[in-house]
Short mmCIF file of C-alpha atoms and ligand atoms in Angstrom, two decimals:
data_model
loop_
_atom_site.label_atom_id
_atom_site.label_comp_id
_atom_site.label_asym_id
_atom_site.label_seq_id
_atom_site.Cartn_x
_atom_site.Cartn_y
_atom_site.Cartn_z
CA MET A 1041 -23.35 -13.68 -7.05
CA MET A 1042 -22.81 -15.97 -9.71
CA LEU A 1043 -19.68 -15.49 -11.94
CA ASN A 1044 -21.50 -16.05 -15.04
CA SER A 1045 -23.17 -12.83 -14.43
CA PHE A 1046 -20.19 -10.69 -14.72
CA ARG A 1047 -19.70 -8.67 -17.83
CA ALA A 1048 -17.10 -7.78 -19.79
CA GLN A 1049 -14.31 -5.87 -18.46
CA PRO A 1050 -13.53 -2.93 -17.52
CA ALA A 1051 -14.92 -2.88 -13.95
CA ALA A 1052 -17.82 -0.35 -13.70
CA HIS A 1053 -18.94 1.62 -11.06
CA ASP A 1054 -21.69 -0.89 -9.87
CA SER A 1055 -19.59 -4.20 -10.45
CA PRO A 1056 -19.26 -6.77 -7.88
CA LEU A 1057 -17.42 -5.93 -4.88
CA LEU A 1058 -14.17 -7.47 -3.24
CA ALA A 1059 -12.00 -5.73 -0.40
CA VAL A 1060 -9.34 -6.14 1.93
CA ILE A 1061 -10.41 -4.97 5.31
CA GLY A 1062 -8.18 -3.95 8.29
CA TRP A 1063 -7.43 -0.97 10.91
CA PRO A 1064 -5.77 0.53 9.61
CA ALA A 1065 -5.47 -0.97 5.99
CA LYS A 1066 -4.69 1.95 3.73
CA HIS A 1067 -1.09 0.62 2.95
CA SER A 1068 -2.46 -2.96 1.77
CA LEU A 1069 -0.79 -4.02 -1.17
CA SER A 1070 -3.67 -6.41 -1.96
CA PRO A 1071 -5.60 -4.47 -4.74
CA ALA A 1072 -2.18 -3.57 -6.56
CA PHE A 1073 -2.22 -7.51 -7.42
CA GLN A 1074 -5.67 -8.25 -7.29
CA GLN A 1075 -7.35 -5.82 -9.38
CA PRO A 1076 -4.85 -6.40 -12.34
CA ALA A 1077 -5.53 -10.05 -11.88
CA LEU A 1078 -9.27 -9.54 -12.10
CA ASP A 1079 -8.83 -7.41 -15.00
CA HIS A 1080 -6.55 -9.90 -16.82
CA VAL A 1081 -9.12 -12.68 -16.56
CA GLY A 1082 -12.06 -10.54 -17.31
CA VAL A 1083 -13.85 -10.58 -14.20
CA ALA A 1084 -15.55 -7.30 -14.03
CA ALA A 1085 -15.16 -7.00 -10.24
CA ARG A 1086 -13.61 -4.06 -8.11
CA TYR A 1087 -11.30 -4.82 -5.44
CA VAL A 1088 -11.15 -2.20 -2.89
CA ILE A 1089 -9.62 -1.05 0.39
CA ARG A 1090 -12.15 -0.82 3.36
CA GLU A 1091 -11.00 0.52 6.78
CA ILE A 1092 -13.31 -0.91 9.45
CA PRO A 1093 -12.53 -0.02 13.12
CA PRO A 1094 -13.31 -2.85 15.55
CA GLU A 1095 -16.64 -1.58 16.46
CA GLY A 1096 -17.64 -1.58 12.70
CA LEU A 1097 -17.11 -5.05 12.04
CA ALA A 1098 -20.71 -6.62 12.59
CA ALA A 1099 -22.14 -3.97 10.10
CA PHE A 1100 -19.35 -4.64 7.58
CA ALA A 1101 -20.08 -8.65 7.76
CA ALA A 1102 -23.86 -7.44 7.43
CA GLU A 1103 -23.32 -5.40 4.22
CA ALA A 1104 -20.77 -7.95 2.84
CA ARG A 1105 -23.87 -10.61 2.56
CA GLY A 1106 -25.20 -8.22 -0.25
CA PRO A 1107 -25.78 -9.76 -3.59
CA ASN A 1108 -22.98 -7.04 -4.86
CA TRP A 1109 -20.55 -8.67 -2.91
CA LEU A 1110 -18.27 -11.71 -4.01
CA GLY A 1111 -16.08 -11.79 -0.84
CA PHE A 1112 -13.38 -9.88 1.18
CA ASN A 1113 -10.02 -10.69 2.33
CA VAL A 1114 -9.31 -9.83 6.38
CA THR A 1115 -6.21 -8.31 7.76
CA ILE A 1116 -5.11 -7.11 11.26
CA PRO A 1117 -6.74 -6.82 13.66
CA HIS A 1118 -9.97 -8.51 12.32
CA LYS A 1119 -8.97 -12.43 11.39
CA LEU A 1120 -10.15 -13.81 14.70
CA ALA A 1121 -12.76 -11.24 15.64
CA ILE A 1122 -14.64 -11.95 11.96
CA MET A 1123 -15.09 -15.55 13.03
CA PRO A 1124 -18.17 -15.27 15.17
CA LEU A 1125 -19.76 -13.15 12.36
CA LEU A 1126 -19.58 -15.98 9.50
CA ASP A 1127 -22.09 -18.69 8.75
CA GLU A 1128 -19.72 -21.24 7.94
CA ILE A 1129 -15.61 -21.67 8.68
CA VAL A 1130 -13.83 -24.35 6.62
CA PRO A 1131 -12.07 -27.06 9.12
CA ALA A 1132 -8.44 -25.57 8.01
CA ALA A 1133 -9.28 -22.08 8.98
CA ARG A 1134 -11.10 -23.11 12.21
CA ALA A 1135 -8.01 -25.30 13.19
CA ILE A 1136 -5.82 -22.84 12.56
CA GLY A 1137 -8.23 -20.19 14.36
CA ALA A 1138 -8.09 -17.30 11.87
CA VAL A 1139 -9.88 -16.38 8.85
CA ASN A 1140 -8.21 -14.50 5.84
CA THR A 1141 -10.49 -14.81 3.44
CA VAL A 1142 -14.09 -14.44 3.21
CA VAL A 1143 -16.33 -15.82 0.17
CA ASN A 1144 -20.25 -14.63 -0.19
CA ARG A 1145 -21.93 -17.68 -1.37
CA GLY A 1146 -25.59 -16.73 -1.92
CA GLY A 1147 -25.42 -14.32 0.79
CA ARG A 1148 -23.97 -16.86 3.37
CA LEU A 1149 -20.08 -15.92 4.46
CA ILE A 1150 -17.72 -18.83 4.15
CA GLY A 1151 -14.52 -18.29 6.15
CA HIS A 1152 -11.40 -19.71 4.92
CA ASN A 1153 -7.51 -19.20 5.61
CA THR A 1154 -5.11 -19.05 2.71
CA ASP A 1155 -2.47 -17.83 4.99
CA VAL A 1156 -1.48 -21.66 5.29
CA THR A 1157 -1.66 -22.73 1.59
CA GLY A 1158 -0.04 -19.23 0.49
CA PHE A 1159 3.23 -20.07 2.80
CA GLY A 1160 3.24 -23.59 1.13
CA GLY A 1161 2.91 -22.26 -2.36
CA ALA A 1162 5.47 -19.75 -1.94
CA LEU A 1163 7.92 -22.24 -0.33
CA ARG A 1164 7.48 -25.19 -3.25
CA LEU A 1165 7.07 -22.91 -5.86
CA GLU A 1166 9.40 -19.93 -5.66
CA ALA A 1167 12.20 -21.68 -3.19
CA GLY A 1168 11.60 -25.14 -4.80
CA PHE A 1169 11.41 -26.67 -1.17
CA ASP A 1170 9.56 -29.34 0.00
CA PRO A 1171 9.20 -29.40 3.88
CA ALA A 1172 8.23 -33.42 3.83
CA GLY A 1173 10.70 -34.93 6.16
CA LYS A 1174 12.55 -31.92 6.44
CA ARG A 1175 13.70 -30.22 10.14
CA VAL A 1176 12.71 -26.38 10.39
CA ALA A 1177 13.30 -23.61 12.78
CA LEU A 1178 10.50 -21.30 12.69
CA LEU A 1179 11.15 -17.89 14.77
CA GLY A 1180 7.84 -16.29 15.93
CA ALA A 1181 4.61 -17.40 17.32
CA GLY A 1182 2.32 -14.73 16.47
CA GLY A 1183 -0.29 -14.68 13.66
CA ALA A 1184 2.20 -15.25 10.66
CA ALA A 1185 3.95 -18.10 12.72
CA ARG A 1186 0.83 -19.91 13.41
CA GLY A 1187 0.05 -19.95 9.38
CA VAL A 1188 3.74 -21.02 8.65
CA LEU A 1189 3.75 -23.86 11.10
CA LYS A 1190 0.22 -25.31 10.14
CA GLY A 1191 1.67 -25.16 6.66
CA LEU A 1192 5.07 -27.01 7.44
CA VAL A 1193 3.37 -29.69 9.70
CA ASP A 1194 0.56 -30.38 7.04
CA ALA A 1195 3.19 -30.61 4.28
CA GLY A 1196 4.94 -33.31 6.22
CA ALA A 1197 7.69 -31.54 7.99
CA ALA A 1198 9.81 -33.95 10.45
CA HIS A 1199 10.10 -31.58 13.18
CA VAL A 1200 9.94 -27.69 13.79
CA THR A 1201 11.62 -25.86 16.63
CA ILE A 1202 9.56 -22.81 17.40
CA ALA A 1203 11.78 -20.16 18.86
CA ASN A 1204 10.14 -16.98 20.37
CA ARG A 1205 11.09 -14.25 22.76
CA THR A 1206 8.10 -15.02 24.82
CA LEU A 1207 8.78 -18.83 25.68
CA GLU A 1208 5.24 -19.44 26.75
CA ARG A 1209 3.49 -18.18 23.49
CA ALA A 1210 5.84 -20.66 21.68
CA GLN A 1211 4.99 -23.38 24.02
CA HIS A 1212 1.34 -22.91 23.76
CA LEU A 1213 1.53 -22.89 19.71
CA ALA A 1214 3.68 -26.24 19.85
CA ARG A 1215 0.96 -27.70 21.78
CA GLU A 1216 -1.84 -26.37 19.68
CA LEU A 1217 -0.88 -26.77 16.13
CA GLY A 1218 2.25 -28.98 16.24
CA GLN A 1219 0.80 -32.28 16.19
CA GLY A 1220 3.56 -33.79 18.20
CA ARG A 1221 6.28 -32.63 15.73
CA ALA A 1222 7.33 -29.07 17.12
CA HIS A 1223 8.84 -27.88 20.42
CA ALA A 1224 9.33 -24.61 21.87
CA VAL A 1225 12.80 -22.69 22.70
CA ALA A 1226 13.76 -19.21 23.62
CA LEU A 1227 14.88 -16.91 20.76
CA ASP A 1228 17.82 -15.70 22.59
CA GLY A 1229 18.65 -18.97 24.21
CA ASP A 1230 21.42 -21.57 23.78
CA GLU A 1231 19.00 -24.30 22.68
CA LEU A 1232 18.34 -22.54 19.38
CA ARG A 1233 22.14 -22.24 18.51
CA HIS A 1234 22.40 -25.93 18.92
CA VAL A 1235 19.10 -26.95 16.58
CA LEU A 1236 20.18 -24.34 14.14
CA PRO A 1237 22.92 -26.56 12.56
CA THR A 1238 20.75 -29.42 12.13
CA CYS A 1239 17.91 -27.39 10.39
CA HIS A 1240 17.12 -27.67 6.38
CA LEU A 1241 14.71 -24.26 6.54
CA LEU A 1242 14.79 -21.17 8.86
CA VAL A 1243 11.61 -19.30 8.79
CA ASN A 1244 11.51 -15.80 10.40
CA ALA A 1245 7.89 -15.09 11.31
CA THR A 1246 8.69 -12.27 13.99
CA SER A 1247 8.71 -8.79 12.81
CA VAL A 1248 12.51 -8.44 13.93
CA GLY A 1249 13.92 -6.72 10.75
CA MET A 1250 10.88 -4.82 9.94
CA HIS A 1251 11.25 -1.41 11.42
CA ALA A 1252 15.48 -1.89 11.89
CA PRO A 1253 18.13 -3.51 10.47
CA ALA A 1254 18.09 -6.42 13.23
CA ALA A 1255 18.16 -10.19 12.62
CA PRO A 1256 16.15 -12.12 15.02
CA ALA A 1257 18.82 -15.10 14.69
CA ASP A 1258 22.00 -15.58 12.85
CA PRO A 1259 21.93 -17.77 10.07
CA ALA A 1260 25.86 -18.62 10.16
CA ALA A 1261 25.07 -21.69 12.20
CA LEU A 1262 22.85 -23.08 9.56
CA PRO A 1263 24.38 -26.11 7.53
CA PRO A 1264 25.57 -24.99 3.85
CA HIS A 1265 22.57 -26.40 1.97
CA ALA A 1266 19.99 -24.61 4.52
CA VAL A 1267 16.84 -22.33 3.06
CA VAL A 1268 16.20 -19.24 4.51
CA TYR A 1269 12.49 -17.60 4.15
CA ASP A 1270 11.46 -14.08 5.69
CA VAL A 1271 7.91 -13.55 5.81
CA ILE A 1272 8.89 -9.88 6.02
CA TYR A 1273 8.62 -8.07 2.18
CA THR A 1274 9.41 -4.50 3.47
CA PRO A 1275 12.30 -3.91 3.58
CA ALA A 1276 12.81 -6.46 0.67
CA GLU A 1277 16.19 -7.69 2.15
CA THR A 1278 16.38 -7.84 5.61
CA GLU A 1279 19.20 -8.05 7.84
CA LEU A 1280 18.60 -12.01 8.19
CA LEU A 1281 18.16 -12.21 4.46
CA ARG A 1282 21.65 -10.28 3.75
CA LEU A 1283 23.64 -12.27 6.17
CA ALA A 1284 22.18 -15.43 4.96
CA ARG A 1285 23.38 -14.42 0.95
CA ALA A 1286 26.33 -13.22 2.35
CA ARG A 1287 26.91 -16.88 3.49
CA GLY A 1288 25.77 -18.36 -0.12
CA LEU A 1289 22.53 -19.80 1.26
CA PRO A 1290 19.30 -19.36 -0.67
CA ALA A 1291 17.13 -16.76 0.71
CA TYR A 1292 13.65 -15.53 -0.12
CA ASN A 1293 11.47 -12.66 1.23
CA GLY A 1294 7.67 -12.76 2.05
CA LEU A 1295 6.16 -11.01 -0.96
CA SER A 1296 5.90 -14.57 -2.53
CA MET A 1297 3.77 -15.78 0.29
CA LEU A 1298 1.78 -12.45 0.17
CA VAL A 1299 0.85 -12.99 -3.37
CA TYR A 1300 0.20 -16.66 -3.09
CA GLN A 1301 -2.22 -16.42 -0.37
CA GLY A 1302 -3.96 -13.60 -2.63
CA GLY A 1303 -3.84 -16.11 -5.69
CA ASP A 1304 -5.41 -19.15 -3.55
CA ALA A 1305 -7.86 -16.14 -2.35
CA PHE A 1306 -8.46 -15.39 -5.74
CA GLU A 1307 -9.39 -18.90 -6.80
CA LEU A 1308 -11.91 -19.08 -4.05
CA PHE A 1309 -13.38 -15.57 -5.20
CA THR A 1310 -13.65 -16.36 -8.76
CA GLY A 1311 -13.33 -19.79 -9.40
CA ARG A 1312 -10.74 -19.08 -11.76
CA PRO A 1313 -7.03 -19.92 -12.13
CA ALA A 1314 -5.00 -17.01 -10.31
CA PRO A 1315 -2.31 -15.59 -12.87
CA ARG A 1316 0.13 -15.76 -10.26
CA ASP A 1317 3.21 -14.56 -12.19
CA LEU A 1318 1.09 -11.50 -13.19
CA MET A 1319 0.08 -10.90 -9.58
CA LEU A 1320 4.08 -11.34 -8.34
CA ARG A 1321 5.01 -8.69 -10.77
CA ALA A 1322 2.22 -6.09 -10.22
CA ALA A 1323 3.02 -6.41 -6.42
CA LEU A 1324 6.58 -5.74 -7.17
CA ALA A 1325 5.82 -2.90 -9.15
CA ALA A 1326 3.61 -1.32 -6.40
CA LEU A 1327 6.16 -1.92 -3.91
CA SER A 1328 8.87 -0.16 -6.16
CA ARG A 1329 6.56 2.71 -6.59
CA SER A 1330 5.94 3.02 -2.50
P1 LIG B 899 2.24 -10.61 15.48
O1 LIG B 899 2.14 -9.40 16.44
O2 LIG B 899 0.99 -11.70 15.73
O3 LIG B 899 3.68 -11.54 16.10
C1 LIG B 899 4.79 -10.68 16.22
C2 LIG B 899 6.10 -11.92 16.28
O4 LIG B 899 7.03 -11.21 16.63
C3 LIG B 899 5.90 -12.42 17.86
O5 LIG B 899 6.47 -13.72 17.95
C4 LIG B 899 6.74 -11.66 18.54
O6 LIG B 899 7.40 -12.24 19.76
C5 LIG B 899 7.84 -11.11 17.70
N1 LIG B 899 8.67 -10.12 18.12
C6 LIG B 899 8.06 -8.55 18.08
N2 LIG B 899 9.02 -7.68 18.22
C7 LIG B 899 10.09 -8.53 18.72
C8 LIG B 899 11.29 -8.02 19.30
N3 LIG B 899 11.99 -6.99 19.34
N4 LIG B 899 12.24 -9.34 19.43
C9 LIG B 899 11.83 -10.63 19.33
N5 LIG B 899 10.48 -10.79 18.61
C10 LIG B 899 9.70 -9.99 18.69
O7 LIG B 899 2.40 -10.56 13.90
P2 LIG B 899 2.27 -10.99 12.78
O8 LIG B 899 2.59 -12.35 13.20
O9 LIG B 899 1.12 -10.92 12.18
O10 LIG B 899 3.33 -10.54 12.05
C11 LIG B 899 4.83 -10.87 12.05
C12 LIG B 899 5.64 -10.55 10.84
O11 LIG B 899 5.05 -11.28 9.54
C13 LIG B 899 5.20 -8.67 10.23
O12 LIG B 899 6.41 -8.41 9.61
C14 LIG B 899 4.39 -8.85 9.22
O13 LIG B 899 4.56 -8.03 8.35
C15 LIG B 899 4.63 -10.22 8.44
N6 LIG B 899 3.57 -10.80 7.60
C16 LIG B 899 4.08 -11.14 6.57
C17 LIG B 899 3.00 -12.21 5.84
C18 LIG B 899 3.04 -12.22 4.34
O14 LIG B 899 2.06 -12.59 3.78
N7 LIG B 899 4.58 -12.41 3.76
C19 LIG B 899 1.59 -12.40 6.39
C20 LIG B 899 1.53 -11.73 7.88
C21 LIG B 899 2.29 -11.32 8.44
P3 LIG B 899 6.51 -12.26 21.24
O15 LIG B 899 5.44 -13.19 20.90
O16 LIG B 899 7.58 -12.43 22.36
O17 LIG B 899 5.93 -10.69 21.24
#
């Protein structure tokens, strides 16, 4: 689907399609900030939610090769399972081993990963933090942590200490994506407490704090200049962020990461610059309604 074949907005019922696919996916915020961005730049496409069970993924991939599809975003649990169903995967997505954005180029499905660039963009542009030469503590070793670690290492972080409840998972991640600049410790061990005073940045990429007011680590041990970033965005202020702010540390939630990865996906889908401020405002408005 060539962009110059788009008609003027508003998007009609037979407009080109974009979607976020997941199982479940009905609570995804993506349409709330992607559709206003499409409308704003005058791309007459519709961005919808498609709930796809694992057994329906291959059929969906076949459908999404159709001429009315521009592409789709991929969320849990399909970020790995979609890979063998694609025609091409860009090197950065292959390196991280997950795809969150798929673009339809003339019937060929091309896999990308904008979680990595989205985290880097959020850190630089929202927090004004450049990881080059910095020491980082990264909490977690799941899907979000993979993108964060790759983003940090690619941006030239001096060292990343990965702390995880399951130590082996952190060790595996450090070996796989750490490029010799990461090591693993236990989330509840003494080693993390010793490392924190030397860190310029603490990133929470665990789900601790999402369902109950608990912090995965105590930011009190961080130096006074450190920045805290929590990938969680509901609640808007996790216990970790509350503790960090009480100490006077700059502390940010994961909404900017969500919106920046969406902005990078938007640019791949449309070839137009993403209106990131508008997307962030739309996401904030949608969150305040939910
Ligand atoms: P995964 O299930 O892949 O990983 C979960 C991580 O949290 C693991 O490191 C796990 O440790 C840890 N964890 C879970 N429960 C506990 C606990 N009780 N105590 C200590 N550690 C725990 O999930 P994701 O990586 O996909 O998601 C993690 C968070 O990131 C979620 O809150 C999600 O909403 C958020 N997220 C935000 C994004 C954004 O754009 N802002 C993008 C993607 C995710 P263990 O290995 O020991 O199980």
